[in-house]
């Protein structure tokens, strides 16, 4: 069965950094695109970053230059390095895997950016 487990969230001040991790199992991780989404209060869940099996990356405009997605296929883990954090980055962050029209999600990890 597919399992996605996020970790690394927390409370940080504006301008601070966090690194999120997503441990994956139940599928051939190295062959698949992985993504990070986030859901802020009162807003729809949005795609933040995506990385393909070959390492190509995409980011939503609001995080370009601040966030970096990466993967370690030996550990079946995808990361999201978040720098220069802003209050608008506050959200629950979710790991995502999409296969043949079906979305798989982790439980989410809370990121709060506040003074």
mmCIF file of N, CA and C in Angstrom:
data_model
loop_
_atom_site.group_PDB
_atom_site.id
_atom_site.type_symbol
_atom_site.label_atom_id
_atom_site.label_comp_id
_atom_site.label_asym_id
_atom_site.label_seq_id
_atom_site.Cartn_x
_atom_site.Cartn_y
_atom_site.Cartn_z
ATOM 1 N N UNK A 1 0.826 -1.175 0.000
ATOM 2 C CA UNK A 1 0.000 0.000 0.000
ATOM 3 C C UNK A 1 0.876 1.247 0.000
ATOM 4 N N UNK A 2 0.374 2.299 -0.666
ATOM 5 C CA UNK A 2 1.104 3.552 -0.736
ATOM 6 C C UNK A 2 1.054 4.250 0.616
ATOM 7 N N UNK A 3 2.225 4.707 1.075
ATOM 8 C CA UNK A 3 2.313 5.499 2.299
ATOM 9 C C UNK A 3 3.228 6.696 2.067
ATOM 10 N N UNK A 4 2.780 7.868 2.505
ATOM 11 C CA UNK A 4 3.549 9.098 2.430
ATOM 12 C C UNK A 4 3.499 9.752 3.805
ATOM 13 N N UNK A 5 4.661 9.976 4.418
ATOM 14 C CA UNK A 5 4.724 10.499 5.777
ATOM 15 C C UNK A 5 5.592 11.745 5.796
ATOM 16 N N UNK A 6 4.968 12.909 6.051
ATOM 17 C CA UNK A 6 5.679 14.183 6.099
ATOM 18 C C UNK A 6 6.202 14.463 7.503
ATOM 19 N N UNK A 7 7.293 15.239 7.565
ATOM 20 C CA UNK A 7 7.840 15.693 8.833
ATOM 21 C C UNK A 7 8.644 16.967 8.599
ATOM 22 N N UNK A 8 8.990 17.670 9.673
ATOM 23 C CA UNK A 8 9.863 18.828 9.589
ATOM 24 C C UNK A 8 9.201 20.174 9.759
ATOM 25 N N UNK A 9 7.891 20.221 9.873
ATOM 26 C CA UNK A 9 7.204 21.488 10.064
ATOM 27 C C UNK A 9 7.425 22.053 11.453
ATOM 28 N N UNK A 10 6.967 23.295 11.650
ATOM 29 C CA UNK A 10 7.121 23.934 12.941
ATOM 30 C C UNK A 10 6.844 25.414 12.865
ATOM 31 N N UNK A 11 7.175 26.124 13.951
ATOM 32 C CA UNK A 11 6.999 27.571 14.059
ATOM 33 C C UNK A 11 8.333 28.264 13.833
ATOM 34 N N UNK A 12 8.367 29.200 12.883
ATOM 35 C CA UNK A 12 9.586 29.954 12.581
ATOM 36 C C UNK A 12 9.249 31.429 12.412
ATOM 37 N N UNK A 13 10.253 32.289 12.611
ATOM 38 C CA UNK A 13 10.094 33.723 12.396
ATOM 39 C C UNK A 13 10.230 34.063 10.916
ATOM 40 N N UNK A 14 9.628 35.173 10.473
ATOM 41 C CA UNK A 14 9.841 35.613 9.090
ATOM 42 C C UNK A 14 11.328 35.713 8.770
ATOM 43 N N UNK A 15 11.707 35.232 7.585
ATOM 44 C CA UNK A 15 13.100 35.200 7.185
ATOM 45 C C UNK A 15 13.821 33.920 7.553
ATOM 46 N N UNK A 16 13.191 33.064 8.342
ATOM 47 C CA UNK A 16 13.794 31.812 8.759
ATOM 48 C C UNK A 16 13.677 30.721 7.720
ATOM 49 N N UNK A 17 14.169 29.526 8.085
ATOM 50 C CA UNK A 17 14.205 28.387 7.173
ATOM 51 C C UNK A 17 13.689 27.124 7.833
ATOM 52 N N UNK A 18 13.153 26.224 7.013
ATOM 53 C CA UNK A 18 12.756 24.883 7.424
ATOM 54 C C UNK A 18 13.036 23.925 6.280
ATOM 55 N N UNK A 19 13.285 22.658 6.607
ATOM 56 C CA UNK A 19 13.375 21.608 5.600
ATOM 57 C C UNK A 19 12.347 20.540 5.907
ATOM 58 N N UNK A 20 11.413 20.336 4.978
ATOM 59 C CA UNK A 20 10.402 19.304 5.104
ATOM 60 C C UNK A 20 10.878 18.017 4.442
ATOM 61 N N UNK A 21 10.452 16.882 4.997
ATOM 62 C CA UNK A 21 10.779 15.576 4.437
ATOM 63 C C UNK A 21 9.502 14.781 4.215
ATOM 64 N N UNK A 22 9.509 13.930 3.195
ATOM 65 C CA UNK A 22 8.412 13.014 2.921
ATOM 66 C C UNK A 22 8.994 11.641 2.654
ATOM 67 N N UNK A 23 8.728 10.693 3.544
ATOM 68 C CA UNK A 23 9.181 9.315 3.387
ATOM 69 C C UNK A 23 8.100 8.517 2.672
ATOM 70 N N UNK A 24 8.466 7.893 1.540
ATOM 71 C CA UNK A 24 7.507 7.197 0.687
ATOM 72 C C UNK A 24 7.750 5.689 0.689
ATOM 73 N N UNK A 25 6.661 4.925 0.536
ATOM 74 C CA UNK A 25 6.758 3.476 0.412
ATOM 75 C C UNK A 25 5.530 2.955 -0.325
ATOM 76 N N UNK A 26 5.603 1.708 -0.815
ATOM 77 C CA UNK A 26 4.470 1.077 -1.469
ATOM 78 C C UNK A 26 4.411 1.246 -2.978
ATOM 79 N N UNK A 27 5.424 1.870 -3.582
ATOM 80 C CA UNK A 27 5.504 2.025 -5.032
ATOM 81 C C UNK A 27 6.958 2.228 -5.419
ATOM 82 N N UNK A 28 7.246 2.195 -6.737
ATOM 83 C CA UNK A 28 8.623 2.351 -7.212
ATOM 84 C C UNK A 28 8.939 3.836 -7.262
ATOM 85 N N UNK A 29 9.443 4.340 -6.157
ATOM 86 C CA UNK A 29 9.649 5.766 -5.947
ATOM 87 C C UNK A 29 10.493 6.406 -7.050
ATOM 88 N N UNK A 30 11.595 5.774 -7.431
ATOM 89 C CA UNK A 30 12.559 6.372 -8.352
ATOM 90 C C UNK A 30 12.004 6.628 -9.744
ATOM 91 N N UNK A 31 10.887 6.005 -10.112
ATOM 92 C CA UNK A 31 10.311 6.134 -11.449
ATOM 93 C C UNK A 31 9.209 7.183 -11.529
ATOM 94 N N UNK A 32 8.907 7.867 -10.446
ATOM 95 C CA UNK A 32 7.721 8.713 -10.396
ATOM 96 C C UNK A 32 7.997 10.157 -10.020
ATOM 97 N N UNK A 33 7.184 11.042 -10.585
ATOM 98 C CA UNK A 33 7.169 12.434 -10.178
ATOM 99 C C UNK A 33 6.581 12.562 -8.770
ATOM 100 N N UNK A 34 7.174 13.424 -7.953
ATOM 101 C CA UNK A 34 6.678 13.724 -6.617
ATOM 102 C C UNK A 34 6.422 15.220 -6.507
ATOM 103 N N UNK A 35 5.529 15.610 -5.605
ATOM 104 C CA UNK A 35 5.158 17.015 -5.478
ATOM 105 C C UNK A 35 4.858 17.379 -4.039
ATOM 106 N N UNK A 36 4.961 18.684 -3.755
ATOM 107 C CA UNK A 36 4.515 19.269 -2.500
ATOM 108 C C UNK A 36 3.365 20.233 -2.786
ATOM 109 N N UNK A 37 2.298 20.115 -2.017
ATOM 110 C CA UNK A 37 1.170 21.037 -2.034
ATOM 111 C C UNK A 37 1.047 21.689 -0.667
ATOM 112 N N UNK A 38 0.298 22.787 -0.600
ATOM 113 C CA UNK A 38 0.005 23.396 0.689
ATOM 114 C C UNK A 38 -1.428 23.906 0.726
ATOM 115 N N UNK A 39 -2.004 23.876 1.922
ATOM 116 C CA UNK A 39 -3.351 24.376 2.131
ATOM 117 C C UNK A 39 -3.376 25.359 3.280
ATOM 118 N N UNK A 40 -3.625 26.643 2.977
ATOM 119 C CA UNK A 40 -3.731 27.687 3.986
ATOM 120 C C UNK A 40 -5.196 27.841 4.403
ATOM 121 N N UNK A 41 -5.453 28.363 5.612
ATOM 122 C CA UNK A 41 -6.836 28.544 6.057
ATOM 123 C C UNK A 41 -7.652 29.382 5.082
ATOM 124 N N UNK A 42 -8.824 28.882 4.690
ATOM 125 C CA UNK A 42 -9.702 29.599 3.787
ATOM 126 C C UNK A 42 -9.313 29.565 2.328
ATOM 127 N N UNK A 43 -8.275 28.814 1.971
ATOM 128 C CA UNK A 43 -7.814 28.749 0.601
ATOM 129 C C UNK A 43 -7.775 27.308 0.105
ATOM 130 N N UNK A 44 -7.904 27.143 -1.220
ATOM 131 C CA UNK A 44 -7.780 25.820 -1.816
ATOM 132 C C UNK A 44 -6.331 25.348 -1.767
ATOM 133 N N UNK A 45 -6.162 24.031 -1.722
ATOM 134 C CA UNK A 45 -4.831 23.458 -1.763
ATOM 135 C C UNK A 45 -4.155 23.809 -3.091
ATOM 136 N N UNK A 46 -2.891 24.271 -3.040
ATOM 137 C CA UNK A 46 -2.179 24.668 -4.242
ATOM 138 C C UNK A 46 -0.879 23.889 -4.394
ATOM 139 N N UNK A 47 -0.494 23.670 -5.650
ATOM 140 C CA UNK A 47 0.781 23.031 -5.957
ATOM 141 C C UNK A 47 1.910 24.003 -5.672
ATOM 142 N N UNK A 48 2.886 23.585 -4.864
ATOM 143 C CA UNK A 48 4.027 24.417 -4.506
ATOM 144 C C UNK A 48 5.248 24.082 -5.342
ATOM 145 N N UNK A 49 5.574 22.790 -5.448
ATOM 146 C CA UNK A 49 6.773 22.364 -6.155
ATOM 147 C C UNK A 49 6.597 20.933 -6.633
ATOM 148 N N UNK A 50 7.310 20.591 -7.722
ATOM 149 C CA UNK A 50 7.217 19.262 -8.308
ATOM 150 C C UNK A 50 8.587 18.860 -8.830
ATOM 151 N N UNK A 51 8.925 17.574 -8.722
ATOM 152 C CA UNK A 51 10.188 17.062 -9.244
ATOM 153 C C UNK A 51 9.933 15.750 -9.966
ATOM 154 N N UNK A 52 10.448 15.624 -11.195
ATOM 155 C CA UNK A 52 10.249 14.428 -12.000
ATOM 156 C C UNK A 52 11.266 13.359 -11.626
ATOM 157 N N UNK A 53 11.098 12.172 -12.217
ATOM 158 C CA UNK A 53 12.025 11.072 -11.983
ATOM 159 C C UNK A 53 13.446 11.414 -12.414
ATOM 160 N N UNK A 54 13.591 12.288 -13.424
ATOM 161 C CA UNK A 54 14.901 12.680 -13.919
ATOM 162 C C UNK A 54 15.443 13.947 -13.259
ATOM 163 N N UNK A 55 14.694 14.520 -12.324
ATOM 164 C CA UNK A 55 15.187 15.655 -11.571
ATOM 165 C C UNK A 55 14.754 17.022 -12.058
ATOM 166 N N UNK A 56 13.892 17.099 -13.062
ATOM 167 C CA UNK A 56 13.373 18.383 -13.516
ATOM 168 C C UNK A 56 12.403 18.944 -12.480
ATOM 169 N N UNK A 57 12.486 20.252 -12.194
ATOM 170 C CA UNK A 57 11.682 20.861 -11.142
ATOM 171 C C UNK A 57 10.811 21.997 -11.657
ATOM 172 N N UNK A 58 9.684 22.222 -10.975
ATOM 173 C CA UNK A 58 8.774 23.329 -11.233
ATOM 174 C C UNK A 58 8.317 23.903 -9.908
ATOM 175 N N UNK A 59 8.065 25.231 -9.875
ATOM 176 C CA UNK A 59 7.645 25.912 -8.662
ATOM 177 C C UNK A 59 6.541 26.911 -8.966
ATOM 178 N N UNK A 60 5.654 27.105 -8.000
ATOM 179 C CA UNK A 60 4.708 28.199 -8.099
ATOM 180 C C UNK A 60 5.489 29.515 -7.999
ATOM 181 N N UNK A 61 5.033 30.551 -8.721
ATOM 182 C CA UNK A 61 5.791 31.795 -8.810
ATOM 183 C C UNK A 61 6.124 32.395 -7.440
ATOM 184 N N UNK A 62 5.228 32.270 -6.484
ATOM 185 C CA UNK A 62 5.408 32.914 -5.192
ATOM 186 C C UNK A 62 6.570 32.356 -4.364
ATOM 187 N N UNK A 63 7.092 31.173 -4.717
ATOM 188 C CA UNK A 63 8.189 30.584 -3.949
ATOM 189 C C UNK A 63 9.483 30.470 -4.746
ATOM 190 N N UNK A 64 9.485 30.865 -6.010
ATOM 191 C CA UNK A 64 10.687 30.767 -6.833
ATOM 192 C C UNK A 64 11.822 31.591 -6.229
ATOM 193 N N UNK A 65 13.000 30.987 -6.148
ATOM 194 C CA UNK A 65 14.155 31.635 -5.563
ATOM 195 C C UNK A 65 14.266 31.459 -4.068
ATOM 196 N N UNK A 66 13.216 30.933 -3.424
ATOM 197 C CA UNK A 66 13.228 30.735 -1.975
ATOM 198 C C UNK A 66 13.151 29.264 -1.578
ATOM 199 N N UNK A 67 12.385 28.466 -2.329
ATOM 200 C CA UNK A 67 12.199 27.052 -2.019
ATOM 201 C C UNK A 67 12.960 26.190 -3.019
ATOM 202 N N UNK A 68 13.361 24.994 -2.590
ATOM 203 C CA UNK A 68 14.020 24.039 -3.471
ATOM 204 C C UNK A 68 13.540 22.626 -3.153
ATOM 205 N N UNK A 69 13.012 21.933 -4.159
ATOM 206 C CA UNK A 69 12.600 20.546 -3.998
ATOM 207 C C UNK A 69 13.735 19.639 -4.468
ATOM 208 N N UNK A 70 13.937 18.524 -3.769
ATOM 209 C CA UNK A 70 14.963 17.564 -4.140
ATOM 210 C C UNK A 70 14.508 16.168 -3.739
ATOM 211 N N UNK A 71 15.243 15.151 -4.192
ATOM 212 C CA UNK A 71 14.885 13.779 -3.844
ATOM 213 C C UNK A 71 16.127 12.935 -3.641
ATOM 214 N N UNK A 72 16.002 11.925 -2.785
ATOM 215 C CA UNK A 72 17.048 10.950 -2.538
ATOM 216 C C UNK A 72 16.424 9.585 -2.798
ATOM 217 N N UNK A 73 16.681 9.028 -3.988
ATOM 218 C CA UNK A 73 16.041 7.769 -4.366
ATOM 219 C C UNK A 73 16.510 6.591 -3.512
ATOM 220 N N UNK A 74 17.731 6.652 -2.984
ATOM 221 C CA UNK A 74 18.226 5.586 -2.118
ATOM 222 C C UNK A 74 17.458 5.524 -0.809
ATOM 223 N N UNK A 75 16.877 6.655 -0.392
ATOM 224 C CA UNK A 75 16.117 6.721 0.851
ATOM 225 C C UNK A 75 14.615 6.806 0.626
ATOM 226 N N UNK A 76 14.167 6.792 -0.636
ATOM 227 C CA UNK A 76 12.745 6.960 -0.966
ATOM 228 C C UNK A 76 12.158 8.188 -0.274
ATOM 229 N N UNK A 77 12.878 9.301 -0.363
ATOM 230 C CA UNK A 77 12.486 10.512 0.344
ATOM 231 C C UNK A 77 12.565 11.724 -0.576
ATOM 232 N N UNK A 78 11.554 12.597 -0.490
ATOM 233 C CA UNK A 78 11.558 13.876 -1.185
ATOM 234 C C UNK A 78 11.591 14.985 -0.136
ATOM 235 N N UNK A 79 12.330 16.062 -0.433
ATOM 236 C CA UNK A 79 12.530 17.159 0.502
ATOM 237 C C UNK A 79 12.010 18.468 -0.075
ATOM 238 N N UNK A 80 11.690 19.393 0.815
ATOM 239 C CA UNK A 80 11.388 20.761 0.422
ATOM 240 C C UNK A 80 12.156 21.697 1.344
ATOM 241 N N UNK A 81 13.227 22.307 0.831
ATOM 242 C CA UNK A 81 13.993 23.296 1.578
ATOM 243 C C UNK A 81 13.325 24.649 1.405
ATOM 244 N N UNK A 82 12.949 25.287 2.509
ATOM 245 C CA UNK A 82 12.224 26.547 2.485
ATOM 246 C C UNK A 82 13.063 27.614 3.184
ATOM 247 N N UNK A 83 13.462 28.638 2.437
ATOM 248 C CA UNK A 83 14.256 29.745 2.961
ATOM 249 C C UNK A 83 13.487 31.054 2.830
ATOM 250 N N UNK A 84 13.944 32.071 3.557
ATOM 251 C CA UNK A 84 13.329 33.402 3.515
ATOM 252 C C UNK A 84 11.817 33.318 3.682
ATOM 253 N N UNK A 85 11.383 32.578 4.682
ATOM 254 C CA UNK A 85 9.960 32.321 4.873
ATOM 255 C C UNK A 85 9.184 33.590 5.209
ATOM 256 N N UNK A 86 7.959 33.654 4.695
ATOM 257 C CA UNK A 86 7.055 34.774 4.884
ATOM 258 C C UNK A 86 5.795 34.311 5.601
ATOM 259 N N UNK A 87 5.078 35.223 6.277
ATOM 260 C CA UNK A 87 3.811 34.829 6.900
ATOM 261 C C UNK A 87 2.833 34.174 5.928
ATOM 262 N N UNK A 88 2.842 34.585 4.653
ATOM 263 C CA UNK A 88 1.949 33.992 3.660
ATOM 264 C C UNK A 88 2.288 32.542 3.337
ATOM 265 N N UNK A 89 3.451 32.059 3.767
ATOM 266 C CA UNK A 89 3.808 30.657 3.591
ATOM 267 C C UNK A 89 3.145 29.757 4.629
ATOM 268 N N UNK A 90 2.505 30.343 5.632
ATOM 269 C CA UNK A 90 1.840 29.563 6.671
ATOM 270 C C UNK A 90 0.760 28.677 6.061
ATOM 271 N N UNK A 91 0.849 27.372 6.313
ATOM 272 C CA UNK A 91 -0.084 26.409 5.732
ATOM 273 C C UNK A 91 0.261 25.020 6.246
ATOM 274 N N UNK A 92 -0.629 24.066 5.966
ATOM 275 C CA UNK A 92 -0.298 22.662 6.111
ATOM 276 C C UNK A 92 0.296 22.202 4.785
ATOM 277 N N UNK A 93 1.467 21.586 4.831
ATOM 278 C CA UNK A 93 2.163 21.135 3.635
ATOM 279 C C UNK A 93 1.986 19.627 3.472
ATOM 280 N N UNK A 94 1.627 19.210 2.243
ATOM 281 C CA UNK A 94 1.321 17.819 1.940
ATOM 282 C C UNK A 94 2.237 17.279 0.849
ATOM 283 N N UNK A 95 2.686 16.056 1.015
ATOM 284 C CA UNK A 95 3.407 15.315 -0.008
ATOM 285 C C UNK A 95 2.393 14.636 -0.929
ATOM 286 N N UNK A 96 2.678 14.594 -2.249
ATOM 287 C CA UNK A 96 1.728 14.058 -3.221
ATOM 288 C C UNK A 96 2.402 13.143 -4.237
ATOM 289 N N UNK A 97 1.696 12.065 -4.580
ATOM 290 C CA UNK A 97 2.086 11.138 -5.640
ATOM 291 C C UNK A 97 0.853 10.856 -6.486
ATOM 292 N N UNK A 98 0.940 11.045 -7.798
ATOM 293 C CA UNK A 98 -0.184 10.832 -8.697
ATOM 294 C C UNK A 98 0.140 9.698 -9.665
ATOM 295 N N UNK A 99 -0.750 8.712 -9.728
ATOM 296 C CA UNK A 99 -0.552 7.552 -10.587
ATOM 297 C C UNK A 99 -1.857 7.158 -11.240
ATOM 298 N N UNK A 100 -1.910 7.212 -12.581
ATOM 299 C CA UNK A 100 -3.063 6.799 -13.362
ATOM 300 C C UNK A 100 -4.357 7.451 -12.879
ATOM 301 N N UNK A 101 -4.293 8.756 -12.640
ATOM 302 C CA UNK A 101 -5.469 9.519 -12.265
ATOM 303 C C UNK A 101 -5.843 9.485 -10.799
ATOM 304 N N UNK A 102 -5.065 8.818 -9.973
ATOM 305 C CA UNK A 102 -5.349 8.710 -8.550
ATOM 306 C C UNK A 102 -4.296 9.476 -7.757
ATOM 307 N N UNK A 103 -4.743 10.351 -6.856
ATOM 308 C CA UNK A 103 -3.854 11.119 -5.991
ATOM 309 C C UNK A 103 -3.686 10.435 -4.648
ATOM 310 N N UNK A 104 -2.437 10.367 -4.200
ATOM 311 C CA UNK A 104 -2.107 9.838 -2.889
ATOM 312 C C UNK A 104 -1.482 10.958 -2.072
ATOM 313 N N UNK A 105 -1.896 11.078 -0.801
ATOM 314 C CA UNK A 105 -1.478 12.178 0.062
ATOM 315 C C UNK A 105 -0.929 11.681 1.384
ATOM 316 N N UNK A 106 0.020 12.438 1.936
ATOM 317 C CA UNK A 106 0.435 12.229 3.301
ATOM 318 C C UNK A 106 -0.527 12.908 4.257
ATOM 319 N N UNK A 107 -0.229 12.836 5.551
ATOM 320 C CA UNK A 107 -1.112 13.410 6.570
ATOM 321 C C UNK A 107 -0.942 14.919 6.711
ATOM 322 N N UNK A 108 0.141 15.465 6.193
ATOM 323 C CA UNK A 108 0.425 16.885 6.267
ATOM 324 C C UNK A 108 1.281 17.256 7.461
ATOM 325 N N UNK A 109 2.037 18.353 7.318
ATOM 326 C CA UNK A 109 2.829 18.897 8.414
ATOM 327 C C UNK A 109 2.635 20.411 8.453
ATOM 328 N N UNK A 110 2.390 20.950 9.644
ATOM 329 C CA UNK A 110 2.057 22.364 9.804
ATOM 330 C C UNK A 110 3.303 23.236 9.778
ATOM 331 N N UNK A 111 3.261 24.292 8.965
ATOM 332 C CA UNK A 111 4.299 25.323 8.936
ATOM 333 C C UNK A 111 3.657 26.648 9.317
ATOM 334 N N UNK A 112 4.163 27.276 10.372
ATOM 335 C CA UNK A 112 3.647 28.561 10.821
ATOM 336 C C UNK A 112 4.786 29.574 10.837
ATOM 337 N N UNK A 113 4.617 30.678 10.109
ATOM 338 C CA UNK A 113 5.626 31.736 10.027
ATOM 339 C C UNK A 113 5.047 32.971 10.712
ATOM 340 N N UNK A 114 5.609 33.330 11.861
ATOM 341 C CA UNK A 114 5.046 34.408 12.664
ATOM 342 C C UNK A 114 6.103 34.993 13.587
ATOM 343 N N UNK A 115 5.954 36.297 13.894
ATOM 344 C CA UNK A 115 6.807 36.960 14.864
ATOM 345 C C UNK A 115 6.313 36.732 16.288
#
